[in-house]
PDB file of C-alpha atoms in Angstrom:
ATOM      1  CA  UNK A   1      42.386  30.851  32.727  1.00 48.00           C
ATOM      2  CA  UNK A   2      45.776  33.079  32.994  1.00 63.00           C
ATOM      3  CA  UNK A   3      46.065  31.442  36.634  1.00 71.00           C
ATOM      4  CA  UNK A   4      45.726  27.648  35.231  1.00 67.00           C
ATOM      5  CA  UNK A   5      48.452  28.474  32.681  1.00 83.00           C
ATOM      6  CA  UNK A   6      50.743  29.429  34.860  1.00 88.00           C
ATOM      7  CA  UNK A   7      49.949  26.805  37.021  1.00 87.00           C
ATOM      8  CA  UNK A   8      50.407  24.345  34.323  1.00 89.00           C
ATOM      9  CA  UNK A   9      54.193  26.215  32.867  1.00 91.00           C
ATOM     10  CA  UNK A  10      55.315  25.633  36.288  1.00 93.00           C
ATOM     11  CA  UNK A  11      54.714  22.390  36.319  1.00 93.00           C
ATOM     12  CA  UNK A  12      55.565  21.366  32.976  1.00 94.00           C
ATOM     13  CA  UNK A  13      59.275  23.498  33.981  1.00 94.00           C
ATOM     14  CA  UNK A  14      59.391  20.980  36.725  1.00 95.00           C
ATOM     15  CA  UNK A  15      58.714  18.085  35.382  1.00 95.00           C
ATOM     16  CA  UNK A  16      61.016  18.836  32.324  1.00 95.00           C
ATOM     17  CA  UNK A  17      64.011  19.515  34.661  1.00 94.00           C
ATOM     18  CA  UNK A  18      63.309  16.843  37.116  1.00 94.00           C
ATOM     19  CA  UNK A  19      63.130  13.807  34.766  1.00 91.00           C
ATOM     20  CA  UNK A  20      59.390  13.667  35.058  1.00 92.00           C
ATOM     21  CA  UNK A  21      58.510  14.399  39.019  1.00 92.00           C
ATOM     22  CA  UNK A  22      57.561  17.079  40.125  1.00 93.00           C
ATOM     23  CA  UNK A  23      56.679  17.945  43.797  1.00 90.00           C
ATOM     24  CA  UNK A  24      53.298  20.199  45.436  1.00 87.00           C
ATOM     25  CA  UNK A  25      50.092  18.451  44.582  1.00 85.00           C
ATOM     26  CA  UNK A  26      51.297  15.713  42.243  1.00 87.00           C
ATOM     27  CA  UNK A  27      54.424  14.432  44.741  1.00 89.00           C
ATOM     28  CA  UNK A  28      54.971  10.703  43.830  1.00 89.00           C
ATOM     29  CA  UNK A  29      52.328  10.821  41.334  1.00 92.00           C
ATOM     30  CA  UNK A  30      52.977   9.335  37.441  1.00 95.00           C
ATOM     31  CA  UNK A  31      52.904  12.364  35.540  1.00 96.00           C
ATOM     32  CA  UNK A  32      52.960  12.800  31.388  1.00 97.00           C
ATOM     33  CA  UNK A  33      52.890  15.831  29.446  1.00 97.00           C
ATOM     34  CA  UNK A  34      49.988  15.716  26.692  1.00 98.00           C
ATOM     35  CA  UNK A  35      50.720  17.402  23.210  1.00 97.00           C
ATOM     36  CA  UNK A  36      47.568  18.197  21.432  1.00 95.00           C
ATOM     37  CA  UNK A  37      46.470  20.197  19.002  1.00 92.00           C
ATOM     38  CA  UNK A  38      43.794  22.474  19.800  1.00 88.00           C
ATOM     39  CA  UNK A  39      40.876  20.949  17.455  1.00 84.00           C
ATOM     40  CA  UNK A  40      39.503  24.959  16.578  1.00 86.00           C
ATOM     41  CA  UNK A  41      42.778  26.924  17.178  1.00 89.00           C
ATOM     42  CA  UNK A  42      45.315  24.345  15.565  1.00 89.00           C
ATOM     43  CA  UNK A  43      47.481  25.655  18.193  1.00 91.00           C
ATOM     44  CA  UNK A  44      49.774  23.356  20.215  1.00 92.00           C
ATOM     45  CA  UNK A  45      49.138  22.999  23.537  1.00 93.00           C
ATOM     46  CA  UNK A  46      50.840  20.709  26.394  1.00 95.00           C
ATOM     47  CA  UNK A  47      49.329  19.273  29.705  1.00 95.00           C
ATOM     48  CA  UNK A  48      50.472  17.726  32.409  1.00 96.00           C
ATOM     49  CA  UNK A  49      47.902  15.259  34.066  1.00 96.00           C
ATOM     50  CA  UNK A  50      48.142  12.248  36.078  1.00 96.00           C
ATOM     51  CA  UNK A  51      48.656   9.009  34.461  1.00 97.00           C
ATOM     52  CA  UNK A  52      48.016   5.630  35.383  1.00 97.00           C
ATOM     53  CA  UNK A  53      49.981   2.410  33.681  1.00 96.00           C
ATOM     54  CA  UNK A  54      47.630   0.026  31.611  1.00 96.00           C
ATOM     55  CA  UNK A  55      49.609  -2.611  29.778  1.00 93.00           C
ATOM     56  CA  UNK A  56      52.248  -0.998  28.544  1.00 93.00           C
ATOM     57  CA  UNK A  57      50.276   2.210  27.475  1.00 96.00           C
ATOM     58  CA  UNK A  58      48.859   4.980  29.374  1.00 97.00           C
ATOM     59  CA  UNK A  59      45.430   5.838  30.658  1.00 98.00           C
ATOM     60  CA  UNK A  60      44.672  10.045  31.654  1.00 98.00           C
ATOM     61  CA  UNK A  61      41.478  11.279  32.867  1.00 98.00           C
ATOM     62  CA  UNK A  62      39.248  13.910  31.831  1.00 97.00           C
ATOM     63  CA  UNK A  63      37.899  14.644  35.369  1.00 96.00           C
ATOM     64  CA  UNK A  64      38.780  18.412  35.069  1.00 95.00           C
ATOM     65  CA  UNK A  65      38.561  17.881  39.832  1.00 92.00           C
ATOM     66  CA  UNK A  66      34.795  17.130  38.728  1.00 94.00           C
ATOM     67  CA  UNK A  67      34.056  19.939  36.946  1.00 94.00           C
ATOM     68  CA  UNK A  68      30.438  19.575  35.167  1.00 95.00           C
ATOM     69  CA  UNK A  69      32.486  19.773  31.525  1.00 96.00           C
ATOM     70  CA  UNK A  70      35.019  17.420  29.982  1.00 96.00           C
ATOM     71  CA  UNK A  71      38.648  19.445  29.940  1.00 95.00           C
ATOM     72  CA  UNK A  72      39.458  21.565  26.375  1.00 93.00           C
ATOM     73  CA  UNK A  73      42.174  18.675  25.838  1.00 95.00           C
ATOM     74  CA  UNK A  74      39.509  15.891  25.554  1.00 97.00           C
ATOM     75  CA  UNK A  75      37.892  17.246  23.024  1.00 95.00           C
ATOM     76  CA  UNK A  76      41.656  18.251  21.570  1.00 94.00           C
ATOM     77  CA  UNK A  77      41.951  14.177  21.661  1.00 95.00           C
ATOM     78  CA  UNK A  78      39.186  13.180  20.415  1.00 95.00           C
ATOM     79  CA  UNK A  79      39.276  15.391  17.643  1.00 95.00           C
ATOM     80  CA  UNK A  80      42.357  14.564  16.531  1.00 95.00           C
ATOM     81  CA  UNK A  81      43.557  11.395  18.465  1.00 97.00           C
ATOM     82  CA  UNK A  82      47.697  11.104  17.100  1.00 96.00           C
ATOM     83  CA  UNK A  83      49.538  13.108  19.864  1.00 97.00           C
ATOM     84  CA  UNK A  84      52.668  13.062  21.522  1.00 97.00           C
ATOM     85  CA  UNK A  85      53.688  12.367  25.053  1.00 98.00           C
ATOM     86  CA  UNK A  86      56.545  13.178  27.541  1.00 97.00           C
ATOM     87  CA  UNK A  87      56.917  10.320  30.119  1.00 96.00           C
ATOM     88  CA  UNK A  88      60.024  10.863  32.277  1.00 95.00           C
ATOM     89  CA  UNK A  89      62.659  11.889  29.628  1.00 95.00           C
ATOM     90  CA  UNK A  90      61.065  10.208  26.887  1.00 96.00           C
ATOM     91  CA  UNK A  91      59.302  11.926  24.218  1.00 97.00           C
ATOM     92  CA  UNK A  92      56.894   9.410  21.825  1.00 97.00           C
ATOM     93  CA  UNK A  93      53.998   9.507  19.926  1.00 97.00           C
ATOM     94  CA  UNK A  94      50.765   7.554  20.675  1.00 98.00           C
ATOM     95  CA  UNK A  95      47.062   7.343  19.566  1.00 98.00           C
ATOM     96  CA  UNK A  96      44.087   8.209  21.916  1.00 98.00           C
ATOM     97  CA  UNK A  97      40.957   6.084  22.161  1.00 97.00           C
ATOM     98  CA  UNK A  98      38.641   6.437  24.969  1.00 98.00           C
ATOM     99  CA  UNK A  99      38.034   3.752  27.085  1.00 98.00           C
ATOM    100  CA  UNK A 100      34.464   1.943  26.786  1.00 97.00           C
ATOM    101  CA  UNK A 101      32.486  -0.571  28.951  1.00 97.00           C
ATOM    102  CA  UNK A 102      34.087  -2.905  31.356  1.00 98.00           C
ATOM    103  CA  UNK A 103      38.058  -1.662  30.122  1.00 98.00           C
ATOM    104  CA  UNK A 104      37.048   2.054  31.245  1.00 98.00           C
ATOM    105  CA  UNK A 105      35.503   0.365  34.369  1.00 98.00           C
ATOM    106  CA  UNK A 106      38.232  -1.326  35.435  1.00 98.00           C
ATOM    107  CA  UNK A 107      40.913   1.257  34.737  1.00 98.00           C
ATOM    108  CA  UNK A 108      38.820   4.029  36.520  1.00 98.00           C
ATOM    109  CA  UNK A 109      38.369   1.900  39.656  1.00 98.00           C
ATOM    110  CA  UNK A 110      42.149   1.363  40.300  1.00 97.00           C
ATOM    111  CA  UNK A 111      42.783   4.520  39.481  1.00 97.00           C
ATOM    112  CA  UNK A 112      40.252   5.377  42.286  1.00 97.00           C
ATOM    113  CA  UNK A 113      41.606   2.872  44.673  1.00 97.00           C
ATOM    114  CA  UNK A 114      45.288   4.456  43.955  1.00 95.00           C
ATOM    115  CA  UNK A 115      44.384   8.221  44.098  1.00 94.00           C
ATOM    116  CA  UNK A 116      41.138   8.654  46.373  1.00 95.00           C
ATOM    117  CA  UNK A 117      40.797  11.939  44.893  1.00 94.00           C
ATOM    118  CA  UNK A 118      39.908  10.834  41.612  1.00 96.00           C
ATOM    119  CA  UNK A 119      36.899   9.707  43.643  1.00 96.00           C
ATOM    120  CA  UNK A 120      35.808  12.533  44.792  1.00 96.00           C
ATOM    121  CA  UNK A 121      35.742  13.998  41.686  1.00 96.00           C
ATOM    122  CA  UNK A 122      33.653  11.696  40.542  1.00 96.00           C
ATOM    123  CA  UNK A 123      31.446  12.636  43.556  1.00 96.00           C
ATOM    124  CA  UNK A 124      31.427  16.245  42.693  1.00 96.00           C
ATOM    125  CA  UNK A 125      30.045  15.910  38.915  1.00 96.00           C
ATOM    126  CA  UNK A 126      26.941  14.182  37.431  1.00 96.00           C
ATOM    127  CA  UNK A 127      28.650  13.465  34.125  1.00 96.00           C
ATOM    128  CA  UNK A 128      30.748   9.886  33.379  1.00 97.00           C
ATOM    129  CA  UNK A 129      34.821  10.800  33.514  1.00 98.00           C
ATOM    130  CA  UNK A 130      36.222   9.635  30.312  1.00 98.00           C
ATOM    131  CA  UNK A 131      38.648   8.022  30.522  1.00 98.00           C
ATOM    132  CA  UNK A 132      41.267   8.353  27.589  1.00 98.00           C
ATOM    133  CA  UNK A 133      44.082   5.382  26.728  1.00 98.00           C
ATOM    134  CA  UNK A 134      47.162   6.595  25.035  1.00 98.00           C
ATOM    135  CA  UNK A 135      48.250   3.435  22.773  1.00 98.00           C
ATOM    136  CA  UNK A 136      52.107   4.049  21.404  1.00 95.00           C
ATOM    137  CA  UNK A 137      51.978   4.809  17.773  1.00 90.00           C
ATOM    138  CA  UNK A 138      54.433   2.746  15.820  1.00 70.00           C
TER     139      UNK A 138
END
């Protein structure tokens, strides 16, 4: 877990000096930085995932690369849904809801078509990928 942290400062230093790119793995990729609140510690915590653009708000992914287990921030969001994001240099807050039925369906399969990857994550897990929309708050 020590290595994923320091994965994730690095890139959250990048992205935070860089106006919201950052280079390696997610070149050209949207990125946001999730603010949660860790649902048992009440700690903060921040994570930068992929994003993809759904009217105006955001949809992430808990795909964890197809681990079998949703991601710690999932539960983080659906235990306590009224977060804050960093998109570029903006900072805002915004409300998560996971995606249900033929909205999660749709979202997930351009998000496929846009970043094959996401695909074969899908491919390497037998559970459903939540997917999570971040509405703005306010």
């Amino acid at each position: 877990m020590d290595d994923m942290n320091a994965f994730n400062r690095q890139v959250i230093d990048e992205f935070r000096a860089n106006e919201g790119r950052v280079g390696g793995p997610f070149q050209g990729a949207p990125m946001v930085l999730l603010h949660t609140t860790g649902a048992r510690s009440g700690q903060e915590r921040i994570i930068p995932l992929v994003y993809r653009p759904v009217n105006g708000d955001i949809a992430v992914f808990a795909s964890k690369a197809g681990a079998p287990d949703h991601p710690a921030w999932y539960f983080n969001l659906v235990a306590k849904p009224d977060v804050t994001v960093e998109v570029g240099t903006e900072t805002y807050p915004v409300t998560a809801r996971v995606a249900e039925g033929d909205e999660r369906e749709r979202i997930w399969e351009d998000q496929k078509r846009v970043m094959p990857n996401f695909a074969e994550y899908e491919q390497k897990t037998t559970r459903v990928i939540p997917v999570v929309v971040l509405e703005r708050a306010g």
